[in-house]
Each structure stands twice: as C-alpha cells, then as structure tokens.
JSON list of C-alpha atoms in Angstrom, two decimals:
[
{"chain": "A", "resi": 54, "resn": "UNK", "atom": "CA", "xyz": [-14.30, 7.28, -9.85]},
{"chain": "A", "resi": 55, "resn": "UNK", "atom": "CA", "xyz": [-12.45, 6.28, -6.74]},
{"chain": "A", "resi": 56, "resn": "UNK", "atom": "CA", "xyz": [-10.43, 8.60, -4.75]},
{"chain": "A", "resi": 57, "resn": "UNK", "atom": "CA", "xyz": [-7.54, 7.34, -2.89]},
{"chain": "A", "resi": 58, "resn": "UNK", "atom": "CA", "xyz": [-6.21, 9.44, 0.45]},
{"chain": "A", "resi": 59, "resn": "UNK", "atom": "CA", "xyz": [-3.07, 7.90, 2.39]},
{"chain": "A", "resi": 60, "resn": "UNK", "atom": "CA", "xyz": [-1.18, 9.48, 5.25]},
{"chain": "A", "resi": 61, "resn": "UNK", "atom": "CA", "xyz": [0.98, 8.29, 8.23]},
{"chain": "A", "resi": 62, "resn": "UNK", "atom": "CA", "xyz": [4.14, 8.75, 6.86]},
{"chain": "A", "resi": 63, "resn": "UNK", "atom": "CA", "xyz": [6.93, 10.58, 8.14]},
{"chain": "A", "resi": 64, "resn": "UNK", "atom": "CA", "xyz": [10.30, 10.74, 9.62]},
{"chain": "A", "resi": 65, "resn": "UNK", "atom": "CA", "xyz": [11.44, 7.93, 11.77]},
{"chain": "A", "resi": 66, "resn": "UNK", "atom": "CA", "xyz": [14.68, 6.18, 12.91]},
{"chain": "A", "resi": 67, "resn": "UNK", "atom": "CA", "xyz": [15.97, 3.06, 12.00]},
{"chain": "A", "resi": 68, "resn": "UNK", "atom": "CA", "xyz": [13.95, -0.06, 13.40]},
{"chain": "A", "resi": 69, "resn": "UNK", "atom": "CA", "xyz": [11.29, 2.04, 14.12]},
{"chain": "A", "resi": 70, "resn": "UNK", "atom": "CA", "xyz": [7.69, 1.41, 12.67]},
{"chain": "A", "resi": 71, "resn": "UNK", "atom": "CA", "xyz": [4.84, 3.36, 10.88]},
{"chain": "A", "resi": 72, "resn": "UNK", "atom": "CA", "xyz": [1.16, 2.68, 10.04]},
{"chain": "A", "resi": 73, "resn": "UNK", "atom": "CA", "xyz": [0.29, 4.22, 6.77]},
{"chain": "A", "resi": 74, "resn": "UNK", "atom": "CA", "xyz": [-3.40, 4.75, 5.74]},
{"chain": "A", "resi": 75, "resn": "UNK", "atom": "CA", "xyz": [-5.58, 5.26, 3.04]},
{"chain": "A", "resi": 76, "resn": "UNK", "atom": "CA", "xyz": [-9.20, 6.02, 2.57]},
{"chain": "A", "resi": 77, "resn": "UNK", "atom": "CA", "xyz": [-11.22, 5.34, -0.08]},
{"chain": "A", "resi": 78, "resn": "UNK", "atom": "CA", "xyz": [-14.36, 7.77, -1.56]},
{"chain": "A", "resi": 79, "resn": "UNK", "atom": "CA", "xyz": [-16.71, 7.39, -4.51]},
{"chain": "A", "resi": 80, "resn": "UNK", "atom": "CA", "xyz": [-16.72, 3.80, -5.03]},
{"chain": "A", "resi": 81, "resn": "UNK", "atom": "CA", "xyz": [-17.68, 0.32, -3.75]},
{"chain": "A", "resi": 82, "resn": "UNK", "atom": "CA", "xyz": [-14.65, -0.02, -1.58]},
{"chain": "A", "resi": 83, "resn": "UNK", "atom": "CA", "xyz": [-15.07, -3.89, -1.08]},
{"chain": "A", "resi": 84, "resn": "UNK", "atom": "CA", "xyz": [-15.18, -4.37, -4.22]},
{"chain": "A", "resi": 85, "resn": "UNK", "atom": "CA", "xyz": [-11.61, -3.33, -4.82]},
{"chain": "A", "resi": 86, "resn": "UNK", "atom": "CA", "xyz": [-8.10, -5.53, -4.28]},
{"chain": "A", "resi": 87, "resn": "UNK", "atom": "CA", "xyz": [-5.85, -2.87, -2.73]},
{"chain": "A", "resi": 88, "resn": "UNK", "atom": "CA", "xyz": [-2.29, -2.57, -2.76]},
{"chain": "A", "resi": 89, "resn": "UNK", "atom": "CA", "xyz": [0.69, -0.49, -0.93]},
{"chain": "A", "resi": 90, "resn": "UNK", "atom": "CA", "xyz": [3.52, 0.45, -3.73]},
{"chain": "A", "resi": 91, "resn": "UNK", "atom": "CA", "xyz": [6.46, 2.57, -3.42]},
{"chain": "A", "resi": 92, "resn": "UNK", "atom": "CA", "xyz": [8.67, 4.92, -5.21]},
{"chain": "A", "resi": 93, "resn": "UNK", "atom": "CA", "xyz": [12.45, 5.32, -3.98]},
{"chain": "A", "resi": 94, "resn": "UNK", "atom": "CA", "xyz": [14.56, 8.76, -6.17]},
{"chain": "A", "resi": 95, "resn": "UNK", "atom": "CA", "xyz": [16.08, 7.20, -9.18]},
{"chain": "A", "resi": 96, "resn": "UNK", "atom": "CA", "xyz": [14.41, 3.61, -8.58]},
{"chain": "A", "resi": 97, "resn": "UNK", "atom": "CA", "xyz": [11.11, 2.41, -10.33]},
{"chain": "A", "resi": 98, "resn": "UNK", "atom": "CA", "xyz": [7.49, 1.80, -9.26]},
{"chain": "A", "resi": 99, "resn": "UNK", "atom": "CA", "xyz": [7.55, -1.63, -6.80]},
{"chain": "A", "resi": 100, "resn": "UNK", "atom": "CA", "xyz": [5.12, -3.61, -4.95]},
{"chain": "A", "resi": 101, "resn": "UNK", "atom": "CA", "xyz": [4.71, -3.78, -1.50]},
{"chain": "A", "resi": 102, "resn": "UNK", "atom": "CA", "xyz": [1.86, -5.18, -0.67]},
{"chain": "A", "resi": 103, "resn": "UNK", "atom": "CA", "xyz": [-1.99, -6.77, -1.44]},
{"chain": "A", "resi": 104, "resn": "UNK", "atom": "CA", "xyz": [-4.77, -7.78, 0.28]},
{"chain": "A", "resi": 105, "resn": "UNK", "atom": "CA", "xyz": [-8.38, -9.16, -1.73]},
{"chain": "A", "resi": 106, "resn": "UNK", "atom": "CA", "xyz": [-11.28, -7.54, -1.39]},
{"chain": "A", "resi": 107, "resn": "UNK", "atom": "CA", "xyz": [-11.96, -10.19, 1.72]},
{"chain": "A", "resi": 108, "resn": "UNK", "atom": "CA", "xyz": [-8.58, -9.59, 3.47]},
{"chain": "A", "resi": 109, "resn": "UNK", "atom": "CA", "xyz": [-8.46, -13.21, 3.24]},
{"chain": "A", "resi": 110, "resn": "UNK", "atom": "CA", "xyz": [-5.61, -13.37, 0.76]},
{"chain": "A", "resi": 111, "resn": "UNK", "atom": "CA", "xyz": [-2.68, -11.08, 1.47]},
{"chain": "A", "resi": 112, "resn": "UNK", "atom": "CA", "xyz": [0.81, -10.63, -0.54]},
{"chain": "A", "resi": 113, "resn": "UNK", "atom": "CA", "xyz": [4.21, -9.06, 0.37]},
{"chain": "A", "resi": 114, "resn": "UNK", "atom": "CA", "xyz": [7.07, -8.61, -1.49]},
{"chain": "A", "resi": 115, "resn": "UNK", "atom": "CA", "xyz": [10.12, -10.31, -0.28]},
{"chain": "A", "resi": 116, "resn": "UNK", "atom": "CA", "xyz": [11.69, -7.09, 1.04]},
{"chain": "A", "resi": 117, "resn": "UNK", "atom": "CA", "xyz": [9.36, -6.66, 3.50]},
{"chain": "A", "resi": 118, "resn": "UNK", "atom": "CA", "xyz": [7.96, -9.79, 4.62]},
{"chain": "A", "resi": 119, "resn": "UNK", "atom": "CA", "xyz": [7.78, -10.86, 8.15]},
{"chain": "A", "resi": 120, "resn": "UNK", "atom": "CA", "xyz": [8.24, -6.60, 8.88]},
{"chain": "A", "resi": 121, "resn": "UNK", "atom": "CA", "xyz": [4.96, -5.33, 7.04]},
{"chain": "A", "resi": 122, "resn": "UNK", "atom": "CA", "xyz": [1.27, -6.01, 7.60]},
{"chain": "A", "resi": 123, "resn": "UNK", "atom": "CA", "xyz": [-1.71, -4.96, 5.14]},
{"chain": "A", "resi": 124, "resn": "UNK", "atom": "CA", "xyz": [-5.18, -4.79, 5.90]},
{"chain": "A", "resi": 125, "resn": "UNK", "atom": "CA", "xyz": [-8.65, -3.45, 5.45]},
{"chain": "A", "resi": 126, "resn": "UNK", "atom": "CA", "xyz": [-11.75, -2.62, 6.77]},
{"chain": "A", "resi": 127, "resn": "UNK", "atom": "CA", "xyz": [-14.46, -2.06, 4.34]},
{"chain": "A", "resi": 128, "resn": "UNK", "atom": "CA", "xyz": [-16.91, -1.02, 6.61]},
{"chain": "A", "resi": 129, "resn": "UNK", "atom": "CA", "xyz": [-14.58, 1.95, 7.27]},
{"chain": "A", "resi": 130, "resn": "UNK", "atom": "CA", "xyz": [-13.43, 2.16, 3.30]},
{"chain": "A", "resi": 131, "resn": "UNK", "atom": "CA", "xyz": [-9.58, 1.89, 4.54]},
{"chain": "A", "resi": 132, "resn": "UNK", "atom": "CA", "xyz": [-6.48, -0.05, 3.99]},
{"chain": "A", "resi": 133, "resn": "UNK", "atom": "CA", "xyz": [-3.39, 0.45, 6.36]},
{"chain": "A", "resi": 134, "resn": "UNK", "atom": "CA", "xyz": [-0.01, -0.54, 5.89]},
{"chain": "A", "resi": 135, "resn": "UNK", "atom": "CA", "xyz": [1.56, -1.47, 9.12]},
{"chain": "A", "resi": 136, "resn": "UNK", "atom": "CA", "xyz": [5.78, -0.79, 9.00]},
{"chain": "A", "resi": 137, "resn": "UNK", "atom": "CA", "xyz": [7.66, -2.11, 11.89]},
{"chain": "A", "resi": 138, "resn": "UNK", "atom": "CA", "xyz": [11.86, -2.17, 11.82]},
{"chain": "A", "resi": 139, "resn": "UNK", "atom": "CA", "xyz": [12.19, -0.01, 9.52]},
{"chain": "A", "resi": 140, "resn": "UNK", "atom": "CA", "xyz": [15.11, 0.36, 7.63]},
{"chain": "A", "resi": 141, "resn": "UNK", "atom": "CA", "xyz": [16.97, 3.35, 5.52]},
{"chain": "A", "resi": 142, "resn": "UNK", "atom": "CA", "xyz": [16.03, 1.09, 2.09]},
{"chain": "A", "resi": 143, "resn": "UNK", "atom": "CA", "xyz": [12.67, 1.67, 2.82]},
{"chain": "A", "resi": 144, "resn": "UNK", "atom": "CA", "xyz": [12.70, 5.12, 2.51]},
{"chain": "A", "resi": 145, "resn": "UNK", "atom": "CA", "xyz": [10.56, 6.34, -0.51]},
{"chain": "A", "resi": 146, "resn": "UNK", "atom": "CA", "xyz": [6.87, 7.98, -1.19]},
{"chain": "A", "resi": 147, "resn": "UNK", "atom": "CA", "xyz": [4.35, 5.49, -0.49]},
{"chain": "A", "resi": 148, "resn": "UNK", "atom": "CA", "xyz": [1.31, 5.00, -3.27]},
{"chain": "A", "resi": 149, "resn": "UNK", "atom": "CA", "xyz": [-1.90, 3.47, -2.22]},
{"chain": "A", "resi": 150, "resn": "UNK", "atom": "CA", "xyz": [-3.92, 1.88, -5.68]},
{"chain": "A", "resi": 151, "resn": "UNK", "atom": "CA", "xyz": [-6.93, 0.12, -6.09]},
{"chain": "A", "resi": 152, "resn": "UNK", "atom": "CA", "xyz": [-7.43, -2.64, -8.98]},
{"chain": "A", "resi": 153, "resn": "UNK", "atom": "CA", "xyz": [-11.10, -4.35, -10.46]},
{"chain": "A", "resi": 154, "resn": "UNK", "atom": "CA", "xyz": [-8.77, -7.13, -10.36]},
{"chain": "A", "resi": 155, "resn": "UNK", "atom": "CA", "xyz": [-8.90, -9.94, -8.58]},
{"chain": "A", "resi": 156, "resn": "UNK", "atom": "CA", "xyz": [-5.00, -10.86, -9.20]},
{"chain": "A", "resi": 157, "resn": "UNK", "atom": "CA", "xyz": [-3.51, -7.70, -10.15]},
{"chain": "A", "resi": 158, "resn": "UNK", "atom": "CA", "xyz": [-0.20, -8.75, -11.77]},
{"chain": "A", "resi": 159, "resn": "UNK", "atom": "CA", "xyz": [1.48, -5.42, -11.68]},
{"chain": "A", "resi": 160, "resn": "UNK", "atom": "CA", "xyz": [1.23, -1.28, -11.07]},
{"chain": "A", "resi": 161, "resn": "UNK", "atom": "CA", "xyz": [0.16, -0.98, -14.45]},
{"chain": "A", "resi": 162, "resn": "UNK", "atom": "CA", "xyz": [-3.13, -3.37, -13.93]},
{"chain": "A", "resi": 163, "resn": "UNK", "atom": "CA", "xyz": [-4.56, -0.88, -10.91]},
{"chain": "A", "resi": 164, "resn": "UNK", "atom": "CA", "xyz": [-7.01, 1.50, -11.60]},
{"chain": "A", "resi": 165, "resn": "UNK", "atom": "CA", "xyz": [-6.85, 3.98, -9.15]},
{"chain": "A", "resi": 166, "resn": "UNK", "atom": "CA", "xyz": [-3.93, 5.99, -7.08]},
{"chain": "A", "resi": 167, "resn": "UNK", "atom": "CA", "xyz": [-3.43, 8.26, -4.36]},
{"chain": "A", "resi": 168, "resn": "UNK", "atom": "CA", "xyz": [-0.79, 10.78, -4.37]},
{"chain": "A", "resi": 169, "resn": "UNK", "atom": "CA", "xyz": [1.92, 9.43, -1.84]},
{"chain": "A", "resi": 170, "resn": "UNK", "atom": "CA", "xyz": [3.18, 10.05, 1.36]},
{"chain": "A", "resi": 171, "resn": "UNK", "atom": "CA", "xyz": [6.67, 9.94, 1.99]},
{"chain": "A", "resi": 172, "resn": "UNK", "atom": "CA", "xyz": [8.28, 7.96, 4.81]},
{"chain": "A", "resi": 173, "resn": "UNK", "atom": "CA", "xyz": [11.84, 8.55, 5.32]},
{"chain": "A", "resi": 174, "resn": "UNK", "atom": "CA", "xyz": [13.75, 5.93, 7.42]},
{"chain": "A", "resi": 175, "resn": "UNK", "atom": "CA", "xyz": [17.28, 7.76, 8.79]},
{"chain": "A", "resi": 176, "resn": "UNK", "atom": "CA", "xyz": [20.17, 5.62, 9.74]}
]
C-alpha cells in the first residue's frame, strides 16, 4: 500500500507560481509513473501532469504547458509540481496519484491518491 502526501499549495496572485509536493511511503517509489491531477467546484477529475518512473518521459496537458514542470526524485520518494504564472483557471485542489502503469491512460488507471491540497489563484 502506497501512501501519497502533497502540500505547497495555497493562496497566491495571478502570475504568481507554486511548487506542490508529494511524498511517497510504503512502496517501491521508482517503481511508480506519477501524476499531478486536479479538481476545480463543479468541473471533473483532469490531468495535469506525468512523469515515468525514470523522469525521462514527461506529459502536460495543454492547459498548462510551457507554465508547469513535473519531476521526481526517487532517492527522496517525491514528485513536485512546479506552477509558475498562475492563473485564476487554475484554481482547484490538487491530487497527487501513483499508477503500476507504464502509460496510464486516465485517473481511473492510477492506483494510489493523496488527499489534495488546494491552490487558489485570485485575480
């Protein structure tokens, strides 16, 4: 069983940035693809980011290409989520997961979650 820890979020003002984290416990870490999801009120589940168990392969969603960063150490069982202009559409709780996958295709194909931290992006 793998438990999933994030934090880093918070309050912050448009085009500011945030670096979310999450630690992982009970499991071989490196074994793991790890992804960044969110959860806006009223809005489903999406995808924000992925990064293979390497860090060699890394995938962002469209909304928040060229703005977000995801990597890993696996030596230190963590995966951060680096935010930078932030804008008030980004504002949601952030999920961390963890998949046995290699290509997990969606939310539903991860295996483990933490419980969120919001990040809330005023305008």
């Amino acid at each position: 069983q793998v438990q999933l820890v994030e934090s880093g979020g918070g309050l912050v003002q448009a085009g500011g940035s945030l670096r979310l984290s999450c630690v992982a416990s009970g499991g071989t870490f490196s074994t793991y693809t790890m992804g960044w999801f969110r959860q806006a009120p009223g809005k489903e589940r999406e995808s924000v980011a992925r990064i293979d168990w390497s860090g060699g392969n890394r995938v962002q969603a469209d909304s928040v290409k060229g703005r977000c960063t995801i990597s890993r150490d696996n030596a230190k069982n963590t995966v951060w989520l680096q935010m930078n202009s932030l804008k008030p559409e980004d504002t949601a709780v952030y999920y961390c997961a963890a998949s046995r996958r290699v290509v997990p295709r969606s939310h539903s194909e991860y295996d483990y979650w933490g419980q969120g931290t919001q990040v809330t992006v005023s305008s």
